[in-house]
Amino acid sequence: MNVFISSVVSGFEHYRAAARKAVLLLGHNPMMCEEFGARPYSSQHAWMTEVDQADVVIVILAASFGYQAETGDSVTQQEFRRARAAGKPILVFLENVPMEKRQHAFSPDVSDYIDGLFRATFSDQHELLDGIIRALNHLTVNRKAISEVEFARRLLNLGGSSQW
């Protein structure tokens, strides 16, 4: 599974390394801008292409808003919105720190009670690593589970033969 890791980069290297390690420990492919290599198009195009190719997007928000694009959005905001528009599973992690004003204004977009996503919080790279492992494992298990309708169908069709 391709897992895109979205967050600020500068000053956040230890958290990004923890996220990468968590993804690798579960046998998935981490997709991170640090590993994109040279591309014949803009950074924005490269980032959005990678989001499009991801199976899951991990969004990690901390104090810093990060690089602000011409639109006024951060790169993380653009990645989040692209993944959301595509209907991709998004796992959100919020660091337990006071946020810059613009980052604080963005955080409800990802974690609002009604329109946002349920998120986990963390205080250090170890909590982040553990949280990502739990969330990715939960996502993988849920994807493999059969629906109640399918369970009932199999139960009705069992009739002495094993379909499990």
PDB file of N, CA and C in Angstrom, residues 29-122:
ATOM      1  N   ASN A  29       4.646   1.220   1.538  1.00  0.00           N
ATOM      2  CA  ASN A  29       5.579   2.101   0.853  1.00  0.00           C
ATOM      3  C   ASN A  29       5.341   3.554   1.267  1.00  0.00           C
ATOM      4  N   PRO A  30       6.293   4.160   2.003  1.00  0.00           N
ATOM      5  CA  PRO A  30       6.117   5.570   2.364  1.00  0.00           C
ATOM      6  C   PRO A  30       6.407   6.465   1.161  1.00  0.00           C
ATOM      7  N   MET A  31       5.554   7.452   0.960  1.00  0.00           N
ATOM      8  CA  MET A  31       5.727   8.414  -0.127  1.00  0.00           C
ATOM      9  C   MET A  31       5.982   9.765   0.532  1.00  0.00           C
ATOM     10  N   MET A  32       7.216  10.263   0.366  1.00  0.00           N
ATOM     11  CA  MET A  32       7.631  11.487   1.043  1.00  0.00           C
ATOM     12  C   MET A  32       8.379  12.378   0.058  1.00  0.00           C
ATOM     13  N   CYS A  33       8.164  13.683   0.175  1.00  0.00           N
ATOM     14  CA  CYS A  33       8.784  14.607  -0.771  1.00  0.00           C
ATOM     15  C   CYS A  33      10.309  14.515  -0.754  1.00  0.00           C
ATOM     16  N   GLU A  34      10.880  14.131   0.367  1.00  0.00           N
ATOM     17  CA  GLU A  34      12.331  14.013   0.465  1.00  0.00           C
ATOM     18  C   GLU A  34      12.882  12.959  -0.493  1.00  0.00           C
ATOM     19  N   GLU A  35      12.022  12.066  -0.939  1.00  0.00           N
ATOM     20  CA  GLU A  35      12.451  10.957  -1.779  1.00  0.00           C
ATOM     21  C   GLU A  35      11.941  11.054  -3.217  1.00  0.00           C
ATOM     22  N   PHE A  36      11.336  12.175  -3.578  1.00  0.00           N
ATOM     23  CA  PHE A  36      10.764  12.315  -4.925  1.00  0.00           C
ATOM     24  C   PHE A  36      11.829  12.334  -6.018  1.00  0.00           C
ATOM     25  N   GLY A  37      12.966  12.922  -5.753  1.00  0.00           N
ATOM     26  CA  GLY A  37      13.975  13.060  -6.792  1.00  0.00           C
ATOM     27  C   GLY A  37      13.625  14.178  -7.759  1.00  0.00           C
ATOM     28  N   ALA A  38      14.471  14.387  -8.750  1.00  0.00           N
ATOM     29  CA  ALA A  38      14.257  15.454  -9.731  1.00  0.00           C
ATOM     30  C   ALA A  38      13.061  15.121 -10.615  1.00  0.00           C
ATOM     31  N   ARG A  39      12.276  16.135 -10.922  1.00  0.00           N
ATOM     32  CA  ARG A  39      11.094  15.984 -11.777  1.00  0.00           C
ATOM     33  C   ARG A  39      11.087  17.106 -12.811  1.00  0.00           C
ATOM     34  N   PRO A  40      10.538  16.854 -13.989  1.00  0.00           N
ATOM     35  CA  PRO A  40      10.533  17.876 -15.041  1.00  0.00           C
ATOM     36  C   PRO A  40       9.336  18.830 -14.939  1.00  0.00           C
ATOM     37  N   TYR A  41       8.799  19.006 -13.731  1.00  0.00           N
ATOM     38  CA  TYR A  41       7.665  19.907 -13.539  1.00  0.00           C
ATOM     39  C   TYR A  41       7.726  20.510 -12.137  1.00  0.00           C
ATOM     40  N   SER A  42       6.773  21.347 -11.801  1.00  0.00           N
ATOM     41  CA  SER A  42       6.810  22.098 -10.544  1.00  0.00           C
ATOM     42  C   SER A  42       6.703  21.192  -9.317  1.00  0.00           C
ATOM     43  N   SER A  43       7.152  21.739  -8.192  1.00  0.00           N
ATOM     44  CA  SER A  43       7.026  21.014  -6.926  1.00  0.00           C
ATOM     45  C   SER A  43       5.564  20.734  -6.615  1.00  0.00           C
ATOM     46  N   GLN A  44       4.697  21.711  -6.851  1.00  0.00           N
ATOM     47  CA  GLN A  44       3.274  21.520  -6.586  1.00  0.00           C
ATOM     48  C   GLN A  44       2.728  20.353  -7.409  1.00  0.00           C
ATOM     49  N   HIS A  45       3.080  20.306  -8.676  1.00  0.00           N
ATOM     50  CA  HIS A  45       2.621  19.207  -9.536  1.00  0.00           C
ATOM     51  C   HIS A  45       3.148  17.867  -9.007  1.00  0.00           C
ATOM     52  N   ALA A  46       4.405  17.845  -8.589  1.00  0.00           N
ATOM     53  CA  ALA A  46       4.996  16.612  -8.057  1.00  0.00           C
ATOM     54  C   ALA A  46       4.247  16.145  -6.817  1.00  0.00           C
ATOM     55  N   TRP A  47       3.999  17.065  -5.899  1.00  0.00           N
ATOM     56  CA  TRP A  47       3.301  16.695  -4.668  1.00  0.00           C
ATOM     57  C   TRP A  47       1.897  16.185  -4.961  1.00  0.00           C
ATOM     58  N   MET A  48       1.155  16.877  -5.780  1.00  0.00           N
ATOM     59  CA  MET A  48      -0.230  16.474  -6.056  1.00  0.00           C
ATOM     60  C   MET A  48      -0.286  15.148  -6.830  1.00  0.00           C
ATOM     61  N   THR A  49       0.688  14.913  -7.702  1.00  0.00           N
ATOM     62  CA  THR A  49       0.764  13.633  -8.413  1.00  0.00           C
ATOM     63  C   THR A  49       0.969  12.492  -7.422  1.00  0.00           C
ATOM     64  N   GLU A  50       1.831  12.701  -6.458  1.00  0.00           N
ATOM     65  CA  GLU A  50       2.082  11.667  -5.452  1.00  0.00           C
ATOM     66  C   GLU A  50       0.848  11.428  -4.582  1.00  0.00           C
ATOM     67  N   VAL A  51       0.148  12.497  -4.223  1.00  0.00           N
ATOM     68  CA  VAL A  51      -1.101  12.334  -3.464  1.00  0.00           C
ATOM     69  C   VAL A  51      -2.083  11.498  -4.284  1.00  0.00           C
ATOM     70  N   ASP A  52      -2.189  11.787  -5.565  1.00  0.00           N
ATOM     71  CA  ASP A  52      -3.100  11.046  -6.442  1.00  0.00           C
ATOM     72  C   ASP A  52      -2.754   9.562  -6.502  1.00  0.00           C
ATOM     73  N   GLN A  53      -1.478   9.222  -6.403  1.00  0.00           N
ATOM     74  CA  GLN A  53      -1.034   7.829  -6.514  1.00  0.00           C
ATOM     75  C   GLN A  53      -1.065   7.079  -5.178  1.00  0.00           C
ATOM     76  N   ALA A  54      -1.325   7.803  -4.098  1.00  0.00           N
ATOM     77  CA  ALA A  54      -1.340   7.186  -2.771  1.00  0.00           C
ATOM     78  C   ALA A  54      -2.637   6.412  -2.538  1.00  0.00           C
ATOM     79  N   ASP A  55      -2.531   5.365  -1.731  1.00  0.00           N
ATOM     80  CA  ASP A  55      -3.704   4.619  -1.295  1.00  0.00           C
ATOM     81  C   ASP A  55      -4.272   5.213  -0.012  1.00  0.00           C
ATOM     82  N   VAL A  56      -3.385   5.799   0.790  1.00  0.00           N
ATOM     83  CA  VAL A  56      -3.728   6.397   2.079  1.00  0.00           C
ATOM     84  C   VAL A  56      -2.872   7.640   2.241  1.00  0.00           C
ATOM     85  N   VAL A  57      -3.432   8.665   2.901  1.00  0.00           N
ATOM     86  CA  VAL A  57      -2.674   9.878   3.190  1.00  0.00           C
ATOM     87  C   VAL A  57      -2.641  10.080   4.699  1.00  0.00           C
ATOM     88  N   ILE A  58      -1.447  10.279   5.230  1.00  0.00           N
ATOM     89  CA  ILE A  58      -1.270  10.613   6.634  1.00  0.00           C
ATOM     90  C   ILE A  58      -0.982  12.107   6.704  1.00  0.00           C
ATOM     91  N   VAL A  59      -1.776  12.834   7.488  1.00  0.00           N
ATOM     92  CA  VAL A  59      -1.585  14.268   7.687  1.00  0.00           C
ATOM     93  C   VAL A  59      -1.129  14.481   9.125  1.00  0.00           C
ATOM     94  N   ILE A  60       0.025  15.122   9.273  1.00  0.00           N
ATOM     95  CA  ILE A  60       0.579  15.395  10.594  1.00  0.00           C
ATOM     96  C   ILE A  60       0.657  16.908  10.767  1.00  0.00           C
ATOM     97  N   LEU A  61      -0.083  17.419  11.742  1.00  0.00           N
ATOM     98  CA  LEU A  61      -0.087  18.860  11.992  1.00  0.00           C
ATOM     99  C   LEU A  61       0.584  19.156  13.322  1.00  0.00           C
ATOM    100  N   ALA A  62       1.409  20.192  13.307  1.00  0.00           N
ATOM    101  CA  ALA A  62       2.095  20.639  14.508  1.00  0.00           C
ATOM    102  C   ALA A  62       1.953  22.152  14.606  1.00  0.00           C
ATOM    103  N   ALA A  63       2.893  22.802  15.250  1.00  0.00           N
ATOM    104  CA  ALA A  63       2.802  24.241  15.482  1.00  0.00           C
ATOM    105  C   ALA A  63       2.926  25.059  14.204  1.00  0.00           C
ATOM    106  N   SER A  64       3.834  24.679  13.329  1.00  0.00           N
ATOM    107  CA  SER A  64       4.175  25.480  12.158  1.00  0.00           C
ATOM    108  C   SER A  64       3.209  25.284  10.993  1.00  0.00           C
ATOM    109  N   PHE A  65       2.805  26.384  10.381  1.00  0.00           N
ATOM    110  CA  PHE A  65       1.954  26.362   9.195  1.00  0.00           C
ATOM    111  C   PHE A  65       2.736  25.870   7.991  1.00  0.00           C
ATOM    112  N   GLY A  66       4.014  26.164   7.953  1.00  0.00           N
ATOM    113  CA  GLY A  66       4.858  25.719   6.852  1.00  0.00           C
ATOM    114  C   GLY A  66       4.834  26.676   5.677  1.00  0.00           C
ATOM    115  N   TYR A  67       5.294  26.175   4.548  1.00  0.00           N
ATOM    116  CA  TYR A  67       5.393  26.982   3.339  1.00  0.00           C
ATOM    117  C   TYR A  67       4.010  27.412   2.872  1.00  0.00           C
ATOM    118  N   GLN A  68       3.878  28.694   2.600  1.00  0.00           N
ATOM    119  CA  GLN A  68       2.608  29.235   2.128  1.00  0.00           C
ATOM    120  C   GLN A  68       2.668  29.440   0.620  1.00  0.00           C
ATOM    121  N   ALA A  69       1.772  28.776  -0.097  1.00  0.00           N
ATOM    122  CA  ALA A  69       1.705  28.904  -1.553  1.00  0.00           C
ATOM    123  C   ALA A  69       1.075  30.251  -1.918  1.00  0.00           C
ATOM    124  N   GLU A  70       1.091  30.566  -3.205  1.00  0.00           N
ATOM    125  CA  GLU A  70       0.521  31.830  -3.684  1.00  0.00           C
ATOM    126  C   GLU A  70      -0.950  31.984  -3.316  1.00  0.00           C
ATOM    127  N   THR A  71      -1.654  30.868  -3.169  1.00  0.00           N
ATOM    128  CA  THR A  71      -3.075  30.893  -2.814  1.00  0.00           C
ATOM    129  C   THR A  71      -3.304  31.265  -1.350  1.00  0.00           C
ATOM    130  N   GLY A  72      -2.241  31.242  -0.553  1.00  0.00           N
ATOM    131  CA  GLY A  72      -2.362  31.477   0.882  1.00  0.00           C
ATOM    132  C   GLY A  72      -2.464  30.192   1.680  1.00  0.00           C
ATOM    133  N   ASP A  73      -2.664  29.069   0.982  1.00  0.00           N
ATOM    134  CA  ASP A  73      -2.732  27.764   1.637  1.00  0.00           C
ATOM    135  C   ASP A  73      -1.332  27.234   1.891  1.00  0.00           C
ATOM    136  N   SER A  74      -1.221  26.384   2.886  1.00  0.00           N
ATOM    137  CA  SER A  74       0.032  25.666   3.070  1.00  0.00           C
ATOM    138  C   SER A  74       0.042  24.470   2.125  1.00  0.00           C
ATOM    139  N   VAL A  75       1.210  23.911   1.909  1.00  0.00           N
ATOM    140  CA  VAL A  75       1.317  22.714   1.078  1.00  0.00           C
ATOM    141  C   VAL A  75       0.506  21.585   1.717  1.00  0.00           C
ATOM    142  N   THR A  76       0.564  21.477   3.032  1.00  0.00           N
ATOM    143  CA  THR A  76      -0.195  20.439   3.733  1.00  0.00           C
ATOM    144  C   THR A  76      -1.693  20.600   3.488  1.00  0.00           C
ATOM    145  N   GLN A  77      -2.187  21.838   3.499  1.00  0.00           N
ATOM    146  CA  GLN A  77      -3.597  22.076   3.190  1.00  0.00           C
ATOM    147  C   GLN A  77      -3.936  21.598   1.783  1.00  0.00           C
ATOM    148  N   GLN A  78      -3.083  21.920   0.835  1.00  0.00           N
ATOM    149  CA  GLN A  78      -3.332  21.505  -0.547  1.00  0.00           C
ATOM    150  C   GLN A  78      -3.355  19.983  -0.663  1.00  0.00           C
ATOM    151  N   GLU A  79      -2.425  19.325   0.012  1.00  0.00           N
ATOM    152  CA  GLU A  79      -2.376  17.862  -0.028  1.00  0.00           C
ATOM    153  C   GLU A  79      -3.630  17.271   0.609  1.00  0.00           C
ATOM    154  N   PHE A  80      -4.027  17.807   1.761  1.00  0.00           N
ATOM    155  CA  PHE A  80      -5.220  17.326   2.449  1.00  0.00           C
ATOM    156  C   PHE A  80      -6.458  17.488   1.568  1.00  0.00           C
ATOM    157  N   ARG A  81      -6.616  18.651   0.980  1.00  0.00           N
ATOM    158  CA  ARG A  81      -7.801  18.912   0.150  1.00  0.00           C
ATOM    159  C   ARG A  81      -7.815  18.034  -1.102  1.00  0.00           C
ATOM    160  N   ARG A  82      -6.655  17.801  -1.676  1.00  0.00           N
ATOM    161  CA  ARG A  82      -6.565  16.937  -2.860  1.00  0.00           C
ATOM    162  C   ARG A  82      -6.983  15.511  -2.502  1.00  0.00           C
ATOM    163  N   ALA A  83      -6.466  15.001  -1.385  1.00  0.00           N
ATOM    164  CA  ALA A  83      -6.807  13.647  -0.945  1.00  0.00           C
ATOM    165  C   ALA A  83      -8.290  13.552  -0.591  1.00  0.00           C
ATOM    166  N   ARG A  84      -8.811  14.555   0.064  1.00  0.00           N
ATOM    167  CA  ARG A  84     -10.228  14.560   0.464  1.00  0.00           C
ATOM    168  C   ARG A  84     -11.125  14.563  -0.774  1.00  0.00           C
ATOM    169  N   ALA A  85     -10.792  15.392  -1.756  1.00  0.00           N
ATOM    170  CA  ALA A  85     -11.587  15.477  -2.986  1.00  0.00           C
ATOM    171  C   ALA A  85     -11.580  14.146  -3.741  1.00  0.00           C
ATOM    172  N   ALA A  86     -10.485  13.394  -3.626  1.00  0.00           N
ATOM    173  CA  ALA A  86     -10.368  12.111  -4.313  1.00  0.00           C
ATOM    174  C   ALA A  86     -10.991  10.967  -3.502  1.00  0.00           C
ATOM    175  N   GLY A  87     -11.445  11.256  -2.286  1.00  0.00           N
ATOM    176  CA  GLY A  87     -12.063  10.230  -1.454  1.00  0.00           C
ATOM    177  C   GLY A  87     -11.077   9.238  -0.866  1.00  0.00           C
ATOM    178  N   LYS A  88      -9.827   9.663  -0.730  1.00  0.00           N
ATOM    179  CA  LYS A  88      -8.806   8.769  -0.178  1.00  0.00           C
ATOM    180  C   LYS A  88      -8.928   8.689   1.348  1.00  0.00           C
ATOM    181  N   PRO A  89      -8.598   7.541   1.936  1.00  0.00           N
ATOM    182  CA  PRO A  89      -8.543   7.480   3.390  1.00  0.00           C
ATOM    183  C   PRO A  89      -7.450   8.424   3.894  1.00  0.00           C
ATOM    184  N   ILE A  90      -7.788   9.229   4.894  1.00  0.00           N
ATOM    185  CA  ILE A  90      -6.840  10.186   5.467  1.00  0.00           C
ATOM    186  C   ILE A  90      -6.768   9.917   6.958  1.00  0.00           C
ATOM    187  N   LEU A  91      -5.558   9.756   7.462  1.00  0.00           N
ATOM    188  CA  LEU A  91      -5.322   9.563   8.888  1.00  0.00           C
ATOM    189  C   LEU A  91      -4.657  10.830   9.415  1.00  0.00           C
ATOM    190  N   VAL A  92      -5.260  11.432  10.440  1.00  0.00           N
ATOM    191  CA  VAL A  92      -4.802  12.733  10.933  1.00  0.00           C
ATOM    192  C   VAL A  92      -4.184  12.591  12.319  1.00  0.00           C
ATOM    193  N   PHE A  93      -3.033  13.256  12.488  1.00  0.00           N
ATOM    194  CA  PHE A  93      -2.321  13.272  13.760  1.00  0.00           C
ATOM    195  C   PHE A  93      -1.987  14.717  14.110  1.00  0.00           C
ATOM    196  N   LEU A  94      -2.379  15.142  15.318  1.00  0.00           N
ATOM    197  CA  LEU A  94      -2.136  16.508  15.779  1.00  0.00           C
ATOM    198  C   LEU A  94      -1.172  16.485  16.953  1.00  0.00           C
ATOM    199  N   GLU A  95      -0.117  17.275  16.842  1.00  0.00           N
ATOM    200  CA  GLU A  95       0.830  17.381  17.945  1.00  0.00           C
ATOM    201  C   GLU A  95       0.210  18.232  19.045  1.00  0.00           C
ATOM    202  N   ASN A  96       0.438  17.845  20.296  1.00  0.00           N
ATOM    203  CA  ASN A  96      -0.077  18.575  21.463  1.00  0.00           C
ATOM    204  C   ASN A  96       0.795  19.795  21.749  1.00  0.00           C
ATOM    205  N   VAL A  97       0.696  20.804  20.902  1.00  0.00           N
ATOM    206  CA  VAL A  97       1.451  22.045  21.075  1.00  0.00           C
ATOM    207  C   VAL A  97       0.578  23.226  20.646  1.00  0.00           C
ATOM    208  N   PRO A  98       0.870  24.415  21.151  1.00  0.00           N
ATOM    209  CA  PRO A  98       0.165  25.595  20.632  1.00  0.00           C
ATOM    210  C   PRO A  98       0.552  25.799  19.165  1.00  0.00           C
ATOM    211  N   MET A  99      -0.422  26.152  18.350  1.00  0.00           N
ATOM    212  CA  MET A  99      -0.187  26.298  16.916  1.00  0.00           C
ATOM    213  C   MET A  99      -0.110  27.758  16.512  1.00  0.00           C
ATOM    214  N   GLU A 100       0.657  27.996  15.432  1.00  0.00           N
ATOM    215  CA  GLU A 100       0.651  29.323  14.823  1.00  0.00           C
ATOM    216  C   GLU A 100      -0.785  29.651  14.412  1.00  0.00           C
ATOM    217  N   LYS A 101      -1.083  30.920  14.283  1.00  0.00           N
ATOM    218  CA  LYS A 101      -2.449  31.375  13.987  1.00  0.00           C
ATOM    219  C   LYS A 101      -3.026  30.701  12.732  1.00  0.00           C
ATOM    220  N   ARG A 102      -2.271  30.674  11.647  1.00  0.00           N
ATOM    221  CA  ARG A 102      -2.774  30.080  10.403  1.00  0.00           C
ATOM    222  C   ARG A 102      -2.950  28.568  10.524  1.00  0.00           C
ATOM    223  N   GLN A 103      -2.052  27.923  11.248  1.00  0.00           N
ATOM    224  CA  GLN A 103      -2.167  26.472  11.443  1.00  0.00           C
ATOM    225  C   GLN A 103      -3.375  26.165  12.328  1.00  0.00           C
ATOM    226  N   HIS A 104      -3.572  26.976  13.350  1.00  0.00           N
ATOM    227  CA  HIS A 104      -4.722  26.801  14.240  1.00  0.00           C
ATOM    228  C   HIS A 104      -6.032  26.965  13.458  1.00  0.00           C
ATOM    229  N   ALA A 105      -6.051  27.904  12.511  1.00  0.00           N
ATOM    230  CA  ALA A 105      -7.238  28.124  11.681  1.00  0.00           C
ATOM    231  C   ALA A 105      -7.482  26.943  10.738  1.00  0.00           C
ATOM    232  N   PHE A 106      -6.428  26.256  10.312  1.00  0.00           N
ATOM    233  CA  PHE A 106      -6.557  25.111   9.411  1.00  0.00           C
ATOM    234  C   PHE A 106      -6.970  23.839  10.153  1.00  0.00           C
ATOM    235  N   SER A 107      -6.551  23.657  11.379  1.00  0.00           N
ATOM    236  CA  SER A 107      -6.777  22.390  12.086  1.00  0.00           C
ATOM    237  C   SER A 107      -8.243  21.966  12.164  1.00  0.00           C
ATOM    238  N   PRO A 108      -9.222  22.876  12.307  1.00  0.00           N
ATOM    239  CA  PRO A 108     -10.610  22.402  12.284  1.00  0.00           C
ATOM    240  C   PRO A 108     -11.031  21.787  10.945  1.00  0.00           C
ATOM    241  N   ASP A 109     -10.403  22.188   9.853  1.00  0.00           N
ATOM    242  CA  ASP A 109     -10.720  21.580   8.556  1.00  0.00           C
ATOM    243  C   ASP A 109     -10.492  20.068   8.593  1.00  0.00           C
ATOM    244  N   VAL A 110      -9.453  19.649   9.305  1.00  0.00           N
ATOM    245  CA  VAL A 110      -9.139  18.225   9.347  1.00  0.00           C
ATOM    246  C   VAL A 110      -9.777  17.509  10.525  1.00  0.00           C
ATOM    247  N   SER A 111     -10.136  18.235  11.582  1.00  0.00           N
ATOM    248  CA  SER A 111     -10.604  17.536  12.779  1.00  0.00           C
ATOM    249  C   SER A 111     -11.939  18.041  13.331  1.00  0.00           C
ATOM    250  N   ASP A 112     -12.700  18.773  12.551  1.00  0.00           N
ATOM    251  CA  ASP A 112     -14.001  19.248  13.003  1.00  0.00           C
ATOM    252  C   ASP A 112     -14.896  18.064  13.381  1.00  0.00           C
ATOM    253  N   TYR A 113     -15.708  18.245  14.406  1.00  0.00           N
ATOM    254  CA  TYR A 113     -16.575  17.176  14.913  1.00  0.00           C
ATOM    255  C   TYR A 113     -17.536  16.653  13.849  1.00  0.00           C
ATOM    256  N   ILE A 114     -18.092  17.521  13.041  1.00  0.00           N
ATOM    257  CA  ILE A 114     -19.073  17.116  12.028  1.00  0.00           C
ATOM    258  C   ILE A 114     -18.414  16.841  10.677  1.00  0.00           C
ATOM    259  N   ASP A 115     -17.653  17.799  10.182  1.00  0.00           N
ATOM    260  CA  ASP A 115     -17.120  17.709   8.816  1.00  0.00           C
ATOM    261  C   ASP A 115     -15.676  17.216   8.733  1.00  0.00           C
ATOM    262  N   GLY A 116     -15.009  17.100   9.854  1.00  0.00           N
ATOM    263  CA  GLY A 116     -13.609  16.686   9.847  1.00  0.00           C
ATOM    264  C   GLY A 116     -13.460  15.184  10.036  1.00  0.00           C
ATOM    265  N   LEU A 117     -12.273  14.790  10.390  1.00  0.00           N
ATOM    266  CA  LEU A 117     -11.938  13.382  10.583  1.00  0.00           C
ATOM    267  C   LEU A 117     -11.548  13.147  12.030  1.00  0.00           C
ATOM    268  N   PHE A 118     -11.819  11.950  12.517  1.00  0.00           N
ATOM    269  CA  PHE A 118     -11.381  11.617  13.864  1.00  0.00           C
ATOM    270  C   PHE A 118      -9.867  11.532  13.838  1.00  0.00           C
ATOM    271  N   ARG A 119      -9.222  12.137  14.780  1.00  0.00           N
ATOM    272  CA  ARG A 119      -7.766  12.243  14.747  1.00  0.00           C
ATOM    273  C   ARG A 119      -7.170  11.748  16.050  1.00  0.00           C
ATOM    274  N   ALA A 120      -5.870  11.501  15.984  1.00  0.00           N
ATOM    275  CA  ALA A 120      -5.106  11.121  17.166  1.00  0.00           C
ATOM    276  C   ALA A 120      -4.153  12.261  17.486  1.00  0.00           C
ATOM    277  N   THR A 121      -3.778  12.355  18.742  1.00  0.00           N
ATOM    278  CA  THR A 121      -2.805  13.366  19.147  1.00  0.00           C
ATOM    279  C   THR A 121      -1.528  12.663  19.596  1.00  0.00           C
ATOM    280  N   PHE A 122      -0.447  13.426  19.603  1.00  0.00           N
ATOM    281  CA  PHE A 122       0.844  12.889  20.021  1.00  0.00           C
ATOM    282  C   PHE A 122       1.683  13.984  20.644  1.00  0.00           C
TER     283      PHE A 122
END
